[in-house]
């Protein structure tokens, strides 16, 4: 099962991806694909050293058109098994594994001023996810870039479902409505997690969500421990958020 974690910038996609990966790793082999071209700290929060970016494995970043033309070659380079791409067949320097056994693959990062857009990374993510050969007990969580760039590249097509994270902001709700539309049209599963809620913001957010017709599936409270552990540049620590997050196989409609 391949699940994208989407939403506005700063809502907590990366933090909840890490926590969800930990929860799911108790029963599944979990891989996290970092498809955000800007943020650098997912390996730190997951407690692993950064793997080599996958873009290097396929010959480095090229411009968008060239990357599109190279799709058959890239697919061939990645798909080492006849059934498709298997993470366990990629060279180990491209997959960092945490103590819990969570594998992290990083697509690539924009590092230099003027190096061009991030489209090639989204193309590569789509090739990777579209050709993945997963076992029943393997789950992939894709930590996406903020907003809708991934939708522009139709990444949703090659996933099974979308977790959309909202926080107590109207912009995050608006984006969630758009993502829901995409998920519904593609017949994909869709969940909404309201994150970082506390006090009055919880009732206000829920009222607004109801007003715009967005169903919130679960709510994760603001967790000071999580917030501070991020700021300390440490593997993510959480108590309240971890207790609140219910990404169980049952909630995700997947067989345990
Ligand atoms: N439940 C939470 N409680 C407290 N802080 C949170 C929570 N979820 C995320 N954060 C904080 O919000 C900020 C943005 O989170 P991040 O996961 O990087 O967002 P995104 O990936 O959506 O841009 C970080 O400082 C993180 O520590
Ligand atoms: Mg992030």
XYZ file of C-alpha atoms and ligand atoms in Angstrom:
284
model
C 0.000 0.000 0.000
C 1.287 3.422 -0.967
C 0.006 6.420 0.957
C 0.865 10.029 0.270
C 0.949 12.460 3.177
C -0.149 15.811 1.799
C -1.135 19.289 2.895
C -0.150 22.881 3.301
C 3.372 23.775 4.398
C 4.023 23.492 8.112
C 0.887 21.521 9.025
C 2.970 18.593 10.272
C 3.246 16.259 7.267
C 6.820 15.274 8.074
C 6.223 14.905 11.805
C 3.114 12.765 11.333
C 4.816 10.709 8.613
C 7.544 9.798 11.111
C 5.049 8.961 13.852
C 2.811 6.997 11.483
C 5.823 5.076 10.208
C 6.747 4.133 13.762
C 3.220 3.000 14.599
C 2.870 0.984 11.398
C 6.359 -0.517 11.697
C 5.108 -2.633 14.590
C 3.135 -4.732 12.087
C 4.459 -3.855 8.655
C 7.673 -3.284 6.801
C 7.488 0.476 6.343
C 9.316 2.617 3.822
C 9.235 6.397 3.870
C 9.827 8.188 0.594
C 10.924 11.773 1.075
C 9.666 13.558 -2.021
C 9.962 17.067 -0.597
C 12.699 18.835 -2.544
C 13.365 21.455 0.115
C 13.289 20.111 3.678
C 16.431 18.444 4.970
C 15.569 17.057 8.381
C 13.463 13.974 7.825
C 16.490 11.666 8.341
C 17.215 13.417 11.656
C 13.613 13.074 12.845
C 13.591 9.430 11.825
C 16.945 8.841 13.538
C 18.912 7.717 10.478
C 21.820 9.124 8.524
C 20.726 10.707 5.239
C 20.726 8.215 2.367
C 22.161 9.238 -0.970
C 19.443 10.949 -3.012
C 17.870 8.525 -5.467
C 18.284 11.063 -8.245
C 22.020 10.341 -8.127
C 21.380 6.654 -8.727
C 19.660 7.456 -12.018
C 22.392 9.734 -13.303
C 21.660 13.018 -11.551
C 19.154 15.778 -12.088
C 18.393 16.812 -15.652
C 15.939 19.292 -17.042
C 12.295 18.314 -17.082
C 12.045 17.327 -20.765
C 15.177 15.246 -20.682
C 14.036 13.484 -17.548
C 10.717 12.681 -19.191
C 12.509 11.277 -22.228
C 14.677 9.164 -19.934
C 11.714 7.491 -18.250
C 12.301 4.013 -19.801
C 15.995 4.096 -18.822
C 15.242 5.301 -15.321
C 12.620 2.590 -14.907
C 15.102 -0.005 -16.080
C 17.784 1.271 -13.713
C 15.418 1.119 -10.739
C 13.563 -2.096 -11.508
C 16.051 -4.775 -10.569
C 13.401 -7.463 -10.121
C 11.302 -8.634 -13.026
C 8.131 -7.648 -11.163
C 9.362 -4.064 -10.757
C 11.212 -1.870 -8.273
C 12.038 -3.388 -4.926
C 13.523 -1.217 -2.201
C 15.526 -4.139 -0.872
C 17.296 -4.473 -4.210
C 18.454 -0.865 -4.342
C 22.067 -0.312 -3.240
C 22.066 0.137 0.520
C 23.460 3.671 0.417
C 20.126 4.794 -1.099
C 18.009 3.322 1.705
C 18.718 4.266 5.333
C 17.122 2.005 7.888
C 16.061 3.126 11.361
C 16.260 1.091 14.574
C 12.588 0.207 14.107
C 13.382 -1.119 10.627
C 11.844 1.822 8.756
C 13.548 2.366 5.399
C 14.047 5.927 4.160
C 14.514 6.852 0.507
C 15.177 10.475 -0.402
C 14.348 11.508 -3.962
C 16.470 14.661 -4.246
C 16.847 18.228 -3.039
C 17.136 21.585 -4.739
C 20.441 22.853 -3.393
C 21.703 25.510 -5.745
C 20.363 28.870 -6.672
C 19.117 28.790 -10.252
C 19.392 25.009 -10.671
C 15.892 24.772 -12.149
C 12.551 23.570 -10.879
C 11.776 20.509 -8.815
C 9.762 18.807 -11.580
C 12.424 16.150 -12.255
C 12.105 15.031 -8.636
C 8.364 14.616 -8.997
C 8.891 12.723 -12.250
C 11.342 10.407 -10.500
C 8.975 9.918 -7.564
C 6.227 8.979 -9.988
C 8.434 6.497 -11.829
C 9.525 4.966 -8.513
C 6.043 4.659 -7.026
C 4.436 3.652 -10.292
C 6.789 0.696 -10.708
C 7.073 -0.467 -7.115
C 6.558 -4.146 -6.486
C 5.305 -4.322 -2.910
C 4.651 -7.303 -0.721
C 1.388 -7.436 1.240
C 3.171 -6.542 4.456
C 4.946 -3.490 3.007
C 3.646 0.044 3.363
C 5.066 3.139 1.743
C 4.455 6.568 3.222
C 5.324 9.444 0.897
C 6.207 12.671 2.679
C 5.295 15.192 -0.009
C 6.273 18.762 -0.688
C 3.844 21.384 0.537
C 0.849 22.291 -1.553
C -0.107 20.829 -4.906
C 3.034 20.461 -6.991
C 2.661 16.676 -6.695
C -0.888 16.944 -8.056
C 0.423 18.861 -11.061
C 2.528 15.766 -11.806
C -0.380 13.407 -11.046
C 1.555 11.544 -8.354
C -1.769 10.632 -6.788
C -2.416 8.307 -9.728
C 0.315 5.924 -8.604
C -0.696 5.834 -4.915
C -3.492 4.012 -3.123
C -4.534 6.762 -0.785
C -3.940 10.248 0.546
C -3.620 11.340 4.132
C -4.207 15.058 4.152
C -2.970 16.922 7.186
C -4.690 20.137 8.183
C -3.873 22.481 11.033
C -5.992 25.229 12.526
C -5.771 27.410 9.405
C -8.385 28.030 6.746
C -5.802 27.671 3.977
C -5.078 24.101 5.019
C -8.809 23.301 4.859
C -9.116 24.803 1.390
C -6.192 22.722 0.172
C -7.690 19.613 1.749
C -10.910 20.181 -0.207
C -8.941 20.309 -3.418
C -6.994 17.170 -2.563
C -10.218 15.379 -1.647
C -11.609 16.200 -5.080
C -8.508 14.699 -6.694
C -8.700 11.576 -4.519
C -12.405 11.087 -5.208
C -11.965 11.478 -8.961
C -9.168 8.912 -8.933
C -11.091 6.588 -6.651
C -8.356 6.699 -4.009
C -8.733 6.445 -0.265
C -8.747 9.766 1.521
C -8.272 10.625 5.180
C -8.000 13.958 6.948
C -5.947 14.402 10.097
C -6.325 17.670 11.990
C -2.979 18.369 13.635
C -1.671 20.806 16.234
C -5.088 21.557 17.636
C -5.440 22.905 21.145
C -8.003 24.841 23.132
C -10.344 27.053 21.186
C -8.665 26.279 17.862
C -10.080 22.760 17.985
C -13.723 23.773 18.087
C -13.176 26.584 15.584
C -11.379 24.291 13.154
C -14.064 21.637 13.451
C -16.793 24.229 12.907
C -15.047 25.549 9.804
C -14.412 22.050 8.481
C -18.096 21.288 8.906
C -19.055 24.527 7.211
C -16.995 23.682 4.113
C -18.096 20.035 4.217
C -14.766 18.436 5.115
C -14.852 15.344 7.329
C -12.006 15.192 9.835
C -11.110 11.570 10.493
C -8.828 12.103 13.425
C -7.410 14.831 15.576
C -3.870 15.143 16.909
C -3.295 17.670 19.644
C -0.430 20.118 19.870
C 2.435 18.250 21.492
C 5.047 20.433 23.129
C 7.481 17.524 23.434
C 7.295 16.872 19.709
C 7.695 20.550 18.926
C 10.765 20.911 21.139
C 12.404 17.710 19.920
C 12.239 19.084 16.360
C 13.792 22.308 17.508
C 16.553 20.367 19.257
C 17.442 18.629 15.984
C 16.778 15.256 17.520
C 14.955 12.098 16.528
C 11.340 12.910 16.964
C 9.956 12.501 20.460
C 6.257 12.641 21.120
C 3.737 11.578 23.695
C 0.433 13.383 23.168
C 0.666 13.233 19.369
C 1.658 9.589 19.402
C -1.255 8.726 21.668
C -3.664 10.643 19.427
C -2.486 9.335 16.068
C -4.536 6.326 15.026
C -3.109 5.196 11.720
C -3.981 1.603 12.489
C -4.487 -1.003 9.770
C -8.189 -0.878 10.645
C -8.419 2.873 10.157
C -6.462 2.604 6.919
C -8.633 -0.303 5.747
C -5.697 -2.607 5.266
C -5.332 -6.168 6.390
C -3.064 -6.446 9.438
N 1.218 17.690 16.883
C 2.176 18.632 16.913
N 2.400 19.325 18.047
C 3.341 20.278 18.111
N 4.112 20.658 17.092
C 3.943 20.002 15.925
C 2.977 18.955 15.767
N 3.066 18.503 14.482
C 4.036 19.219 13.885
N 4.566 20.140 14.739
C 5.591 21.130 14.479
O 5.192 21.909 13.365
C 6.310 22.308 12.603
C 6.109 21.893 11.154
O 6.031 20.480 11.100
P 6.462 19.665 9.806
O 6.182 18.247 10.104
O 7.819 20.052 9.378
O 5.399 20.252 8.757
P 5.319 20.007 7.190
O 6.084 18.779 6.869
O 3.860 19.858 6.908
O 5.862 21.224 6.538
C 7.525 21.664 13.254
O 8.127 22.628 14.084
C 6.938 20.549 14.096
O 7.700 20.296 15.241
Mg 7.743 18.429 5.597
